[in-house]
Amino acid sequence: MSEPIIVGVDGSRAALAAVLWAADDAARRGCDLRIVHVVAPPVYGGQPYERSLDDAARQESERLLAEAAALAAEYHANVQVSTELLYGNTTDILRAQAVEAATIVVGSRGLDGFAGLLLGSVGLGLAGHVAGPVVVVRGAPAIVQGEIVAGVNPDDAVHPALDYAFEEAQARGARLQVVHAWDMPSSRAGPEIIAQAQQERARSVLTPWTKRHPGVVVTVSVFRGNPIAALCEASARADLVVVGSRGRGVIRSAVLGSVSHGVLHYAPCPVAVVRPRVRTD
Ligand SMILES: Nc1ncnc2c1ncn2[C@@H]1O[C@H](COP(=O)(O)OP(=O)(O)OP(=O)(O)O)[C@@H](O)[C@H]1O
Ligand SMILES: [Mg+2]
């Protein structure tokens, strides 16, 4: 049995959008769906105490889990859905859950935060911190566009985003647009010549994946300029944008590269941040 898709819920609308995304993905991939709600451990006078079964807070947690499970079951009757109520710090518990997940899915926002907040602490605490794909769902599911966008930098040693992007494109029968943004302050070669060279470099990186997924229609787009802007613009007509957790940026110790960080905040569609399952650094 393959690992489940795991989604976190907190009773917010954004979390329910994440449940729909996760149920869809579970149906496509033939995985089970696990819906998790985390609550802070009940503490009284510094001592944790056992909540009774009829505790109002516990009932509320169980109600929101049941609501999410019913939504998933209604959307995809053939997906096996389970729920779990866990006590602890949300980010810590979901990081631990991610170890046994095919993919971990959360909403971009939850119940807390403030009006203008673009990304909640849970998505930020998971992306780049756990191995495998973390999907942060922004907005309610809109019309299916049939296109996935993936960001690639040919200079990177590994391309975990391509594994996930090709898998998703194949499972959905979607097109894949690979985006590479580059910048060079000045050069004797004309921009058209550089753009063509960049296009060829990006294309040559793809060869192992296009061989493994011959059914996926791939286009390569190169942009001169900021990669966050290029990826967010390309994502305006995409169902999902996929990026690696980090590249070869200046802050080598950062768990999340600046491009992934920016895309997570500004992309108009769901974002997958993929960290390799085996550490490469
Ligand atoms: N207690 C929780 N249990 C399980 N998943 C949660 C929980 N809280 C949040 N999540 C998941 O994380 C997503 C984002 O919520 P998050 O808490 O990060 O944002 P927020 O509430 O807007 O801001 P803040 O970071 O201030 O809490 C939710 O849509 C949900 O998928
Ligand atoms: Mg919150």
PDB file of C-alpha atoms and ligand atoms in Angstrom:
ATOM      1  CA  MET A   1       0.000   0.000   0.000  1.00  0.00           C
ATOM      2  CA  SER A   2       1.359   3.417  -0.904  1.00  0.00           C
ATOM      3  CA  GLU A   3       1.599   6.152   1.704  1.00  0.00           C
ATOM      4  CA  PRO A   4      -1.446   8.346   2.312  1.00  0.00           C
ATOM      5  CA  ILE A   5      -1.954  11.947   1.318  1.00  0.00           C
ATOM      6  CA  ILE A   6      -2.174  13.834   4.630  1.00  0.00           C
ATOM      7  CA  VAL A   7      -4.043  17.128   5.017  1.00  0.00           C
ATOM      8  CA  GLY A   8      -4.221  19.433   8.042  1.00  0.00           C
ATOM      9  CA  VAL A   9      -7.483  21.139   9.023  1.00  0.00           C
ATOM     10  CA  ASP A  10      -8.306  23.874  11.532  1.00  0.00           C
ATOM     11  CA  GLY A  11     -11.933  24.637  10.726  1.00  0.00           C
ATOM     12  CA  SER A  12     -11.107  27.387   8.207  1.00  0.00           C
ATOM     13  CA  ARG A  13     -12.380  27.628   4.625  1.00  0.00           C
ATOM     14  CA  ALA A  14      -8.799  27.575   3.395  1.00  0.00           C
ATOM     15  CA  ALA A  15      -8.288  24.217   5.088  1.00  0.00           C
ATOM     16  CA  LEU A  16     -11.408  22.849   3.390  1.00  0.00           C
ATOM     17  CA  ALA A  17      -9.971  23.959   0.034  1.00  0.00           C
ATOM     18  CA  ALA A  18      -6.864  21.986   0.997  1.00  0.00           C
ATOM     19  CA  VAL A  19      -9.067  18.947   1.768  1.00  0.00           C
ATOM     20  CA  LEU A  20     -10.651  19.138  -1.697  1.00  0.00           C
ATOM     21  CA  TRP A  21      -7.220  19.420  -3.312  1.00  0.00           C
ATOM     22  CA  ALA A  22      -5.922  16.476  -1.275  1.00  0.00           C
ATOM     23  CA  ALA A  23      -8.997  14.317  -2.011  1.00  0.00           C
ATOM     24  CA  ASP A  24      -8.563  14.978  -5.717  1.00  0.00           C
ATOM     25  CA  ASP A  25      -4.911  14.031  -5.553  1.00  0.00           C
ATOM     26  CA  ALA A  26      -5.650  10.871  -3.538  1.00  0.00           C
ATOM     27  CA  ALA A  27      -8.260   9.838  -6.126  1.00  0.00           C
ATOM     28  CA  ARG A  28      -5.840  10.412  -9.002  1.00  0.00           C
ATOM     29  CA  ARG A  29      -2.998   8.542  -7.344  1.00  0.00           C
ATOM     30  CA  GLY A  30      -5.063   5.769  -5.731  1.00  0.00           C
ATOM     31  CA  CYS A  31      -3.857   6.737  -2.220  1.00  0.00           C
ATOM     32  CA  ASP A  32      -5.777   6.927   1.040  1.00  0.00           C
ATOM     33  CA  LEU A  33      -6.543  10.327   2.546  1.00  0.00           C
ATOM     34  CA  ARG A  34      -5.774  11.133   6.193  1.00  0.00           C
ATOM     35  CA  ILE A  35      -7.279  14.308   7.673  1.00  0.00           C
ATOM     36  CA  VAL A  36      -5.467  15.588  10.773  1.00  0.00           C
ATOM     37  CA  HIS A  37      -6.443  18.248  13.292  1.00  0.00           C
ATOM     38  CA  VAL A  38      -3.940  19.313  15.925  1.00  0.00           C
ATOM     39  CA  VAL A  39      -4.861  20.983  19.185  1.00  0.00           C
ATOM     40  CA  ALA A  40      -2.602  22.421  21.844  1.00  0.00           C
ATOM     41  CA  PRO A  41      -2.328  19.990  24.746  1.00  0.00           C
ATOM     42  CA  PRO A  42      -4.818  20.979  27.401  1.00  0.00           C
ATOM     43  CA  VAL A  43      -2.876  22.365  30.341  1.00  0.00           C
ATOM     44  CA  TYR A  44      -4.278  23.269  33.735  1.00  0.00           C
ATOM     45  CA  GLY A  45      -2.037  24.806  36.370  1.00  0.00           C
ATOM     46  CA  GLY A  46       1.020  23.702  34.410  1.00  0.00           C
ATOM     47  CA  GLN A  47      -0.097  20.053  34.419  1.00  0.00           C
ATOM     48  CA  PRO A  48      -1.575  18.422  31.341  1.00  0.00           C
ATOM     49  CA  TYR A  49      -4.922  16.870  32.166  1.00  0.00           C
ATOM     50  CA  GLU A  50      -7.018  14.309  30.375  1.00  0.00           C
ATOM     51  CA  ARG A  51      -9.974  15.744  28.572  1.00  0.00           C
ATOM     52  CA  SER A  52     -13.125  13.752  28.971  1.00  0.00           C
ATOM     53  CA  LEU A  53     -14.980  12.469  25.932  1.00  0.00           C
ATOM     54  CA  ASP A  54     -17.775  14.975  26.393  1.00  0.00           C
ATOM     55  CA  ASP A  55     -15.368  17.902  26.659  1.00  0.00           C
ATOM     56  CA  ALA A  56     -16.769  20.736  24.523  1.00  0.00           C
ATOM     57  CA  ALA A  57     -13.393  21.543  22.906  1.00  0.00           C
ATOM     58  CA  ARG A  58     -12.872  17.932  21.974  1.00  0.00           C
ATOM     59  CA  GLN A  59     -16.354  17.726  20.520  1.00  0.00           C
ATOM     60  CA  GLU A  60     -15.632  20.793  18.413  1.00  0.00           C
ATOM     61  CA  SER A  61     -12.394  19.213  17.105  1.00  0.00           C
ATOM     62  CA  GLU A  62     -14.241  16.039  16.233  1.00  0.00           C
ATOM     63  CA  ARG A  63     -16.998  17.985  14.552  1.00  0.00           C
ATOM     64  CA  LEU A  64     -14.584  19.818  12.263  1.00  0.00           C
ATOM     65  CA  LEU A  65     -12.789  16.578  11.397  1.00  0.00           C
ATOM     66  CA  ALA A  66     -16.131  14.930  10.560  1.00  0.00           C
ATOM     67  CA  GLU A  67     -17.106  17.922   8.420  1.00  0.00           C
ATOM     68  CA  ALA A  68     -13.849  17.683   6.467  1.00  0.00           C
ATOM     69  CA  ALA A  69     -14.190  13.897   6.056  1.00  0.00           C
ATOM     70  CA  ALA A  70     -17.763  14.253   4.792  1.00  0.00           C
ATOM     71  CA  LEU A  71     -16.656  16.869   2.271  1.00  0.00           C
ATOM     72  CA  ALA A  72     -13.888  14.598   0.964  1.00  0.00           C
ATOM     73  CA  ALA A  73     -16.202  11.571   0.787  1.00  0.00           C
ATOM     74  CA  GLU A  74     -18.843  13.573  -1.053  1.00  0.00           C
ATOM     75  CA  TYR A  75     -16.253  14.746  -3.573  1.00  0.00           C
ATOM     76  CA  HIS A  76     -14.556  11.365  -4.101  1.00  0.00           C
ATOM     77  CA  ALA A  77     -16.661   8.467  -2.858  1.00  0.00           C
ATOM     78  CA  ASN A  78     -13.994   5.907  -3.735  1.00  0.00           C
ATOM     79  CA  VAL A  79     -11.191   7.457  -1.656  1.00  0.00           C
ATOM     80  CA  GLN A  80     -10.555   5.815   1.731  1.00  0.00           C
ATOM     81  CA  VAL A  81     -10.735   8.650   4.290  1.00  0.00           C
ATOM     82  CA  SER A  82      -9.551   8.558   7.913  1.00  0.00           C
ATOM     83  CA  THR A  83      -9.328  11.305  10.555  1.00  0.00           C
ATOM     84  CA  GLU A  84      -6.967  11.897  13.462  1.00  0.00           C
ATOM     85  CA  LEU A  85      -7.101  14.288  16.398  1.00  0.00           C
ATOM     86  CA  LEU A  86      -3.603  14.866  17.760  1.00  0.00           C
ATOM     87  CA  TYR A  87      -2.297  16.959  20.647  1.00  0.00           C
ATOM     88  CA  GLY A  88       0.789  19.127  20.381  1.00  0.00           C
ATOM     89  CA  ASN A  89       2.266  21.990  18.397  1.00  0.00           C
ATOM     90  CA  THR A  90       0.657  22.037  14.940  1.00  0.00           C
ATOM     91  CA  THR A  91       3.861  22.467  12.937  1.00  0.00           C
ATOM     92  CA  ASP A  92       5.764  19.838  14.964  1.00  0.00           C
ATOM     93  CA  ILE A  93       2.967  17.295  14.675  1.00  0.00           C
ATOM     94  CA  LEU A  94       2.493  17.875  10.933  1.00  0.00           C
ATOM     95  CA  ARG A  95       6.273  17.625  10.368  1.00  0.00           C
ATOM     96  CA  ALA A  96       6.167  14.218  12.060  1.00  0.00           C
ATOM     97  CA  GLN A  97       3.126  13.225   9.975  1.00  0.00           C
ATOM     98  CA  ALA A  98       4.966  14.198   6.786  1.00  0.00           C
ATOM     99  CA  VAL A  99       7.447  11.366   7.341  1.00  0.00           C
ATOM    100  CA  GLU A 100       4.715   8.838   6.586  1.00  0.00           C
ATOM    101  CA  ALA A 101       2.942  10.868   3.887  1.00  0.00           C
ATOM    102  CA  ALA A 102       3.165  10.671   0.105  1.00  0.00           C
ATOM    103  CA  THR A 103       2.353  14.402   0.191  1.00  0.00           C
ATOM    104  CA  ILE A 104       1.379  16.763   2.992  1.00  0.00           C
ATOM    105  CA  VAL A 105      -1.258  19.386   2.149  1.00  0.00           C
ATOM    106  CA  VAL A 106      -2.316  22.552   4.033  1.00  0.00           C
ATOM    107  CA  GLY A 107      -4.164  25.766   3.272  1.00  0.00           C
ATOM    108  CA  SER A 108      -2.206  28.962   2.689  1.00  0.00           C
ATOM    109  CA  ARG A 109      -4.121  30.535   5.573  1.00  0.00           C
ATOM    110  CA  GLY A 110      -6.082  29.339   8.551  1.00  0.00           C
ATOM    111  CA  LEU A 111      -8.295  30.749  11.265  1.00  0.00           C
ATOM    112  CA  ASP A 112      -5.697  33.010  12.876  1.00  0.00           C
ATOM    113  CA  GLY A 113      -3.300  35.508  11.334  1.00  0.00           C
ATOM    114  CA  PHE A 114      -4.612  38.862  10.113  1.00  0.00           C
ATOM    115  CA  ALA A 115      -6.421  40.175   7.044  1.00  0.00           C
ATOM    116  CA  GLY A 116      -3.444  40.809   4.769  1.00  0.00           C
ATOM    117  CA  LEU A 117      -1.370  37.747   5.750  1.00  0.00           C
ATOM    118  CA  LEU A 118      -0.379  35.829   2.606  1.00  0.00           C
ATOM    119  CA  LEU A 119       0.986  32.679   4.202  1.00  0.00           C
ATOM    120  CA  GLY A 120       0.300  31.174   7.612  1.00  0.00           C
ATOM    121  CA  SER A 121       2.917  29.789   9.968  1.00  0.00           C
ATOM    122  CA  VAL A 122       2.011  26.152   9.251  1.00  0.00           C
ATOM    123  CA  GLY A 123       2.764  26.253   5.508  1.00  0.00           C
ATOM    124  CA  LEU A 124       5.951  28.195   6.227  1.00  0.00           C
ATOM    125  CA  GLY A 125       6.940  25.722   8.941  1.00  0.00           C
ATOM    126  CA  LEU A 126       6.491  22.729   6.651  1.00  0.00           C
ATOM    127  CA  ALA A 127       7.827  23.857   3.266  1.00  0.00           C
ATOM    128  CA  GLY A 128      11.504  22.999   3.011  1.00  0.00           C
ATOM    129  CA  HIS A 129      11.525  21.490   6.506  1.00  0.00           C
ATOM    130  CA  VAL A 130      10.250  18.073   5.524  1.00  0.00           C
ATOM    131  CA  ALA A 131      11.326  15.696   2.789  1.00  0.00           C
ATOM    132  CA  GLY A 132       8.962  15.105  -0.102  1.00  0.00           C
ATOM    133  CA  PRO A 133       6.273  17.412  -1.471  1.00  0.00           C
ATOM    134  CA  VAL A 134       4.485  19.996   0.690  1.00  0.00           C
ATOM    135  CA  VAL A 135       1.445  21.458  -1.072  1.00  0.00           C
ATOM    136  CA  VAL A 136       0.078  24.815   0.079  1.00  0.00           C
ATOM    137  CA  VAL A 137      -3.385  25.438  -1.352  1.00  0.00           C
ATOM    138  CA  ARG A 138      -4.383  29.013  -2.072  1.00  0.00           C
ATOM    139  CA  GLY A 139      -7.957  29.814  -2.983  1.00  0.00           C
ATOM    140  CA  ALA A 140     -10.913  27.600  -3.763  1.00  0.00           C
ATOM    141  CA  PRO A 141     -10.611  25.176  -6.677  1.00  0.00           C
ATOM    142  CA  ALA A 142     -11.384  27.092  -9.872  1.00  0.00           C
ATOM    143  CA  ILE A 143     -11.762  25.868 -13.442  1.00  0.00           C
ATOM    144  CA  VAL A 144      -9.315  23.108 -14.358  1.00  0.00           C
ATOM    145  CA  GLN A 145      -6.693  24.646 -16.616  1.00  0.00           C
ATOM    146  CA  GLY A 146      -4.924  21.421 -17.577  1.00  0.00           C
ATOM    147  CA  GLU A 147      -1.522  22.956 -16.994  1.00  0.00           C
ATOM    148  CA  ILE A 148       1.203  22.541 -14.389  1.00  0.00           C
ATOM    149  CA  VAL A 149       4.114  24.975 -14.051  1.00  0.00           C
ATOM    150  CA  ALA A 150       7.517  23.931 -12.720  1.00  0.00           C
ATOM    151  CA  GLY A 151      10.459  26.189 -11.987  1.00  0.00           C
ATOM    152  CA  VAL A 152      13.860  24.878 -12.956  1.00  0.00           C
ATOM    153  CA  ASN A 153      17.358  26.235 -12.666  1.00  0.00           C
ATOM    154  CA  PRO A 154      19.741  24.245 -14.897  1.00  0.00           C
ATOM    155  CA  ASP A 155      22.614  25.131 -12.529  1.00  0.00           C
ATOM    156  CA  ASP A 156      21.117  23.104  -9.663  1.00  0.00           C
ATOM    157  CA  ALA A 157      22.621  19.697  -8.938  1.00  0.00           C
ATOM    158  CA  VAL A 158      19.276  18.027  -8.257  1.00  0.00           C
ATOM    159  CA  HIS A 159      15.754  18.708  -9.509  1.00  0.00           C
ATOM    160  CA  PRO A 160      13.238  17.286  -7.024  1.00  0.00           C
ATOM    161  CA  ALA A 161      10.536  19.574  -8.439  1.00  0.00           C
ATOM    162  CA  LEU A 162      10.732  17.825 -11.807  1.00  0.00           C
ATOM    163  CA  ASP A 163       9.960  14.398 -10.296  1.00  0.00           C
ATOM    164  CA  TYR A 164       6.786  15.710  -8.712  1.00  0.00           C
ATOM    165  CA  ALA A 165       5.774  17.981 -11.612  1.00  0.00           C
ATOM    166  CA  PHE A 166       6.063  15.184 -14.184  1.00  0.00           C
ATOM    167  CA  GLU A 167       4.167  12.748 -11.907  1.00  0.00           C
ATOM    168  CA  GLU A 168       1.364  15.260 -11.393  1.00  0.00           C
ATOM    169  CA  ALA A 169       1.184  16.187 -15.077  1.00  0.00           C
ATOM    170  CA  GLN A 170       1.000  12.524 -16.037  1.00  0.00           C
ATOM    171  CA  ALA A 171      -1.630  11.685 -13.399  1.00  0.00           C
ATOM    172  CA  ARG A 172      -3.773  14.651 -14.531  1.00  0.00           C
ATOM    173  CA  GLY A 173      -3.151  14.382 -18.259  1.00  0.00           C
ATOM    174  CA  ALA A 174      -2.016  18.018 -17.992  1.00  0.00           C
ATOM    175  CA  ARG A 175       0.548  19.967 -19.974  1.00  0.00           C
ATOM    176  CA  LEU A 176       3.745  20.902 -18.198  1.00  0.00           C
ATOM    177  CA  GLN A 177       5.298  24.316 -18.631  1.00  0.00           C
ATOM    178  CA  VAL A 178       8.877  24.418 -17.364  1.00  0.00           C
ATOM    179  CA  VAL A 179       9.968  27.945 -16.519  1.00  0.00           C
ATOM    180  CA  HIS A 180      13.530  29.152 -16.261  1.00  0.00           C
ATOM    181  CA  ALA A 181      14.221  32.777 -15.449  1.00  0.00           C
ATOM    182  CA  TRP A 182      17.672  34.163 -15.878  1.00  0.00           C
ATOM    183  CA  ASP A 183      19.304  37.508 -15.605  1.00  0.00           C
ATOM    184  CA  MET A 184      22.549  38.968 -16.756  1.00  0.00           C
ATOM    185  CA  PRO A 185      23.251  42.636 -16.160  1.00  0.00           C
ATOM    186  CA  SER A 186      25.131  43.156 -19.395  1.00  0.00           C
ATOM    187  CA  SER A 187      26.727  41.019 -21.998  1.00  0.00           C
ATOM    188  CA  ARG A 188      28.259  41.382 -25.395  1.00  0.00           C
ATOM    189  CA  ALA A 189      25.949  38.686 -26.714  1.00  0.00           C
ATOM    190  CA  GLY A 190      22.476  39.938 -27.603  1.00  0.00           C
ATOM    191  CA  PRO A 191      19.582  38.956 -25.324  1.00  0.00           C
ATOM    192  CA  GLU A 192      18.041  36.751 -28.033  1.00  0.00           C
ATOM    193  CA  ILE A 193      21.201  34.680 -28.264  1.00  0.00           C
ATOM    194  CA  ILE A 194      21.379  34.273 -24.480  1.00  0.00           C
ATOM    195  CA  ALA A 195      17.678  33.405 -24.292  1.00  0.00           C
ATOM    196  CA  GLN A 196      18.164  30.692 -26.877  1.00  0.00           C
ATOM    197  CA  ALA A 197      21.168  29.279 -25.033  1.00  0.00           C
ATOM    198  CA  GLN A 198      19.218  29.313 -21.751  1.00  0.00           C
ATOM    199  CA  GLN A 199      16.322  27.543 -23.439  1.00  0.00           C
ATOM    200  CA  GLU A 200      18.653  24.821 -24.703  1.00  0.00           C
ATOM    201  CA  ARG A 201      20.234  24.383 -21.263  1.00  0.00           C
ATOM    202  CA  ALA A 202      16.832  24.104 -19.576  1.00  0.00           C
ATOM    203  CA  ARG A 203      15.640  21.642 -22.212  1.00  0.00           C
ATOM    204  CA  SER A 204      18.715  19.421 -21.865  1.00  0.00           C
ATOM    205  CA  VAL A 205      18.144  19.108 -18.078  1.00  0.00           C
ATOM    206  CA  LEU A 206      14.693  17.629 -18.805  1.00  0.00           C
ATOM    207  CA  THR A 207      15.855  14.665 -20.889  1.00  0.00           C
ATOM    208  CA  PRO A 208      15.687  11.956 -18.154  1.00  0.00           C
ATOM    209  CA  TRP A 209      12.142  13.040 -17.217  1.00  0.00           C
ATOM    210  CA  THR A 210      10.801  13.341 -20.767  1.00  0.00           C
ATOM    211  CA  LYS A 211      12.110   9.810 -21.426  1.00  0.00           C
ATOM    212  CA  ARG A 212      10.370   8.489 -18.295  1.00  0.00           C
ATOM    213  CA  HIS A 213       7.115  10.328 -19.064  1.00  0.00           C
ATOM    214  CA  PRO A 214       6.763  10.281 -22.853  1.00  0.00           C
ATOM    215  CA  GLY A 215       3.039  11.070 -22.599  1.00  0.00           C
ATOM    216  CA  VAL A 216       3.552  14.452 -20.924  1.00  0.00           C
ATOM    217  CA  VAL A 217       3.522  17.420 -23.290  1.00  0.00           C
ATOM    218  CA  VAL A 218       6.267  19.796 -22.120  1.00  0.00           C
ATOM    219  CA  THR A 219       7.030  23.359 -23.085  1.00  0.00           C
ATOM    220  CA  VAL A 220      10.071  25.297 -21.889  1.00  0.00           C
ATOM    221  CA  SER A 221       9.752  29.038 -21.288  1.00  0.00           C
ATOM    222  CA  VAL A 222      12.667  31.275 -20.503  1.00  0.00           C
ATOM    223  CA  PHE A 223      12.282  34.742 -19.034  1.00  0.00           C
ATOM    224  CA  ARG A 224      14.807  37.419 -18.459  1.00  0.00           C
ATOM    225  CA  GLY A 225      14.191  38.787 -14.994  1.00  0.00           C
ATOM    226  CA  ASN A 226      13.021  37.835 -11.542  1.00  0.00           C
ATOM    227  CA  PRO A 227      12.164  34.128 -11.175  1.00  0.00           C
ATOM    228  CA  ILE A 228       9.415  34.777  -8.599  1.00  0.00           C
ATOM    229  CA  ALA A 229       7.644  37.161 -10.982  1.00  0.00           C
ATOM    230  CA  ALA A 230       8.129  34.778 -13.914  1.00  0.00           C
ATOM    231  CA  LEU A 231       6.724  31.787 -11.999  1.00  0.00           C
ATOM    232  CA  CYS A 232       3.788  33.707 -10.541  1.00  0.00           C
ATOM    233  CA  GLU A 233       2.885  35.134 -13.940  1.00  0.00           C
ATOM    234  CA  ALA A 234       3.084  31.708 -15.586  1.00  0.00           C
ATOM    235  CA  SER A 235       0.930  30.308 -12.759  1.00  0.00           C
ATOM    236  CA  ALA A 236      -2.002  32.602 -13.538  1.00  0.00           C
ATOM    237  CA  ARG A 237      -3.275  29.897 -15.902  1.00  0.00           C
ATOM    238  CA  ALA A 238      -1.999  26.835 -14.006  1.00  0.00           C
ATOM    239  CA  ASP A 239      -3.540  24.269 -11.660  1.00  0.00           C
ATOM    240  CA  LEU A 240      -0.314  23.909  -9.677  1.00  0.00           C
ATOM    241  CA  VAL A 241       3.159  25.434  -9.561  1.00  0.00           C
ATOM    242  CA  VAL A 242       6.027  23.214  -8.427  1.00  0.00           C
ATOM    243  CA  VAL A 243       9.381  24.409  -7.088  1.00  0.00           C
ATOM    244  CA  GLY A 244      12.294  22.798  -5.271  1.00  0.00           C
ATOM    245  CA  SER A 245      12.828  23.751  -1.642  1.00  0.00           C
ATOM    246  CA  ARG A 246      16.106  25.481  -2.329  1.00  0.00           C
ATOM    247  CA  GLY A 247      18.588  26.155  -5.034  1.00  0.00           C
ATOM    248  CA  ARG A 248      22.122  27.413  -4.853  1.00  0.00           C
ATOM    249  CA  GLY A 249      21.292  30.834  -3.460  1.00  0.00           C
ATOM    250  CA  VAL A 250      23.583  32.934  -1.320  1.00  0.00           C
ATOM    251  CA  ILE A 251      22.162  31.764   2.023  1.00  0.00           C
ATOM    252  CA  ARG A 252      23.313  28.151   1.764  1.00  0.00           C
ATOM    253  CA  SER A 253      22.036  27.207   5.197  1.00  0.00           C
ATOM    254  CA  ALA A 254      18.475  28.371   4.492  1.00  0.00           C
ATOM    255  CA  VAL A 255      15.932  25.582   4.391  1.00  0.00           C
ATOM    256  CA  LEU A 256      13.869  27.460   1.844  1.00  0.00           C
ATOM    257  CA  GLY A 257      15.369  29.272  -1.122  1.00  0.00           C
ATOM    258  CA  SER A 258      14.242  32.807  -1.873  1.00  0.00           C
ATOM    259  CA  VAL A 259      12.380  31.752  -5.028  1.00  0.00           C
ATOM    260  CA  SER A 260      10.365  29.057  -3.220  1.00  0.00           C
ATOM    261  CA  HIS A 261       9.682  31.498  -0.383  1.00  0.00           C
ATOM    262  CA  GLY A 262       8.419  34.134  -2.840  1.00  0.00           C
ATOM    263  CA  VAL A 263       6.320  31.714  -4.899  1.00  0.00           C
ATOM    264  CA  LEU A 264       4.694  30.367  -1.709  1.00  0.00           C
ATOM    265  CA  HIS A 265       3.600  33.898  -0.838  1.00  0.00           C
ATOM    266  CA  TYR A 266       2.572  35.269  -4.218  1.00  0.00           C
ATOM    267  CA  ALA A 267       1.507  32.434  -6.547  1.00  0.00           C
ATOM    268  CA  PRO A 268      -2.163  32.660  -7.496  1.00  0.00           C
ATOM    269  CA  CYS A 269      -2.622  28.856  -7.456  1.00  0.00           C
ATOM    270  CA  PRO A 270      -1.631  25.918  -5.209  1.00  0.00           C
ATOM    271  CA  VAL A 271       2.132  25.601  -4.700  1.00  0.00           C
ATOM    272  CA  ALA A 272       4.154  22.400  -4.223  1.00  0.00           C
ATOM    273  CA  VAL A 273       7.548  22.789  -2.575  1.00  0.00           C
ATOM    274  CA  VAL A 274       9.593  19.625  -2.952  1.00  0.00           C
ATOM    275  CA  ARG A 275      12.613  18.709  -0.889  1.00  0.00           C
ATOM    276  CA  PRO A 276      14.517  15.587  -1.937  1.00  0.00           C
ATOM    277  CA  ARG A 277      13.773  12.544   0.231  1.00  0.00           C
ATOM    278  CA  VAL A 278      17.485  11.843   0.460  1.00  0.00           C
ATOM    279  CA  ARG A 279      19.567  14.786   1.644  1.00  0.00           C
ATOM    280  CA  THR A 280      21.923  16.018  -1.011  1.00  0.00           C
ATOM    281  CA  ASP A 281      23.918  18.501   1.032  1.00  0.00           C
TER     282      ASP A 281
HETATM  283  N1  LIG B   1      -4.489  23.105  14.349  1.00  0.00           N
HETATM  284  C1  LIG B   1      -4.287  22.687  13.115  1.00  0.00           C
HETATM  285  N2  LIG B   1      -4.346  21.356  12.836  1.00  0.00           N
HETATM  286  C2  LIG B   1      -4.134  20.919  11.575  1.00  0.00           C
HETATM  287  N3  LIG B   1      -3.879  21.729  10.530  1.00  0.00           N
HETATM  288  C3  LIG B   1      -3.806  23.043  10.748  1.00  0.00           C
HETATM  289  C4  LIG B   1      -3.988  23.594  12.044  1.00  0.00           C
HETATM  290  N4  LIG B   1      -3.841  24.930  11.960  1.00  0.00           N
HETATM  291  C5  LIG B   1      -3.582  25.205  10.659  1.00  0.00           C
HETATM  292  N5  LIG B   1      -3.560  24.078   9.925  1.00  0.00           N
HETATM  293  C6  LIG B   1      -3.333  23.987   8.468  1.00  0.00           C
HETATM  294  O1  LIG B   1      -2.511  25.058   8.073  1.00  0.00           O
HETATM  295  C7  LIG B   1      -3.190  25.909   7.162  1.00  0.00           C
HETATM  296  C8  LIG B   1      -2.718  27.329   7.377  1.00  0.00           C
HETATM  297  O2  LIG B   1      -3.046  27.773   8.660  1.00  0.00           O
HETATM  298  P1  LIG B   1      -2.069  28.682   9.551  1.00  0.00           P
HETATM  299  O3  LIG B   1      -2.372  28.400  10.976  1.00  0.00           O
HETATM  300  O4  LIG B   1      -0.685  28.499   9.052  1.00  0.00           O
HETATM  301  O5  LIG B   1      -2.494  30.168   9.129  1.00  0.00           O
HETATM  302  P2  LIG B   1      -3.274  31.289   9.964  1.00  0.00           P
HETATM  303  O6  LIG B   1      -4.152  30.612  10.981  1.00  0.00           O
HETATM  304  O7  LIG B   1      -3.924  32.170   8.977  1.00  0.00           O
HETATM  305  O8  LIG B   1      -2.113  32.097  10.648  1.00  0.00           O
HETATM  306  P3  LIG B   1      -1.206  31.753  11.943  1.00  0.00           P
HETATM  307  O9  LIG B   1       0.117  31.334  11.377  1.00  0.00           O
HETATM  308  O10 LIG B   1      -1.153  33.037  12.683  1.00  0.00           O
HETATM  309  O11 LIG B   1      -1.870  30.643  12.715  1.00  0.00           O
HETATM  310  C9  LIG B   1      -4.654  25.631   7.408  1.00  0.00           C
HETATM  311  O12 LIG B   1      -5.436  25.931   6.247  1.00  0.00           O
HETATM  312  C10 LIG B   1      -4.630  24.143   7.701  1.00  0.00           C
HETATM  313  O13 LIG B   1      -4.512  23.403   6.481  1.00  0.00           O
HETATM  314 MG    MG B   2      -3.418  29.193  12.502  1.00  0.00          MG
END
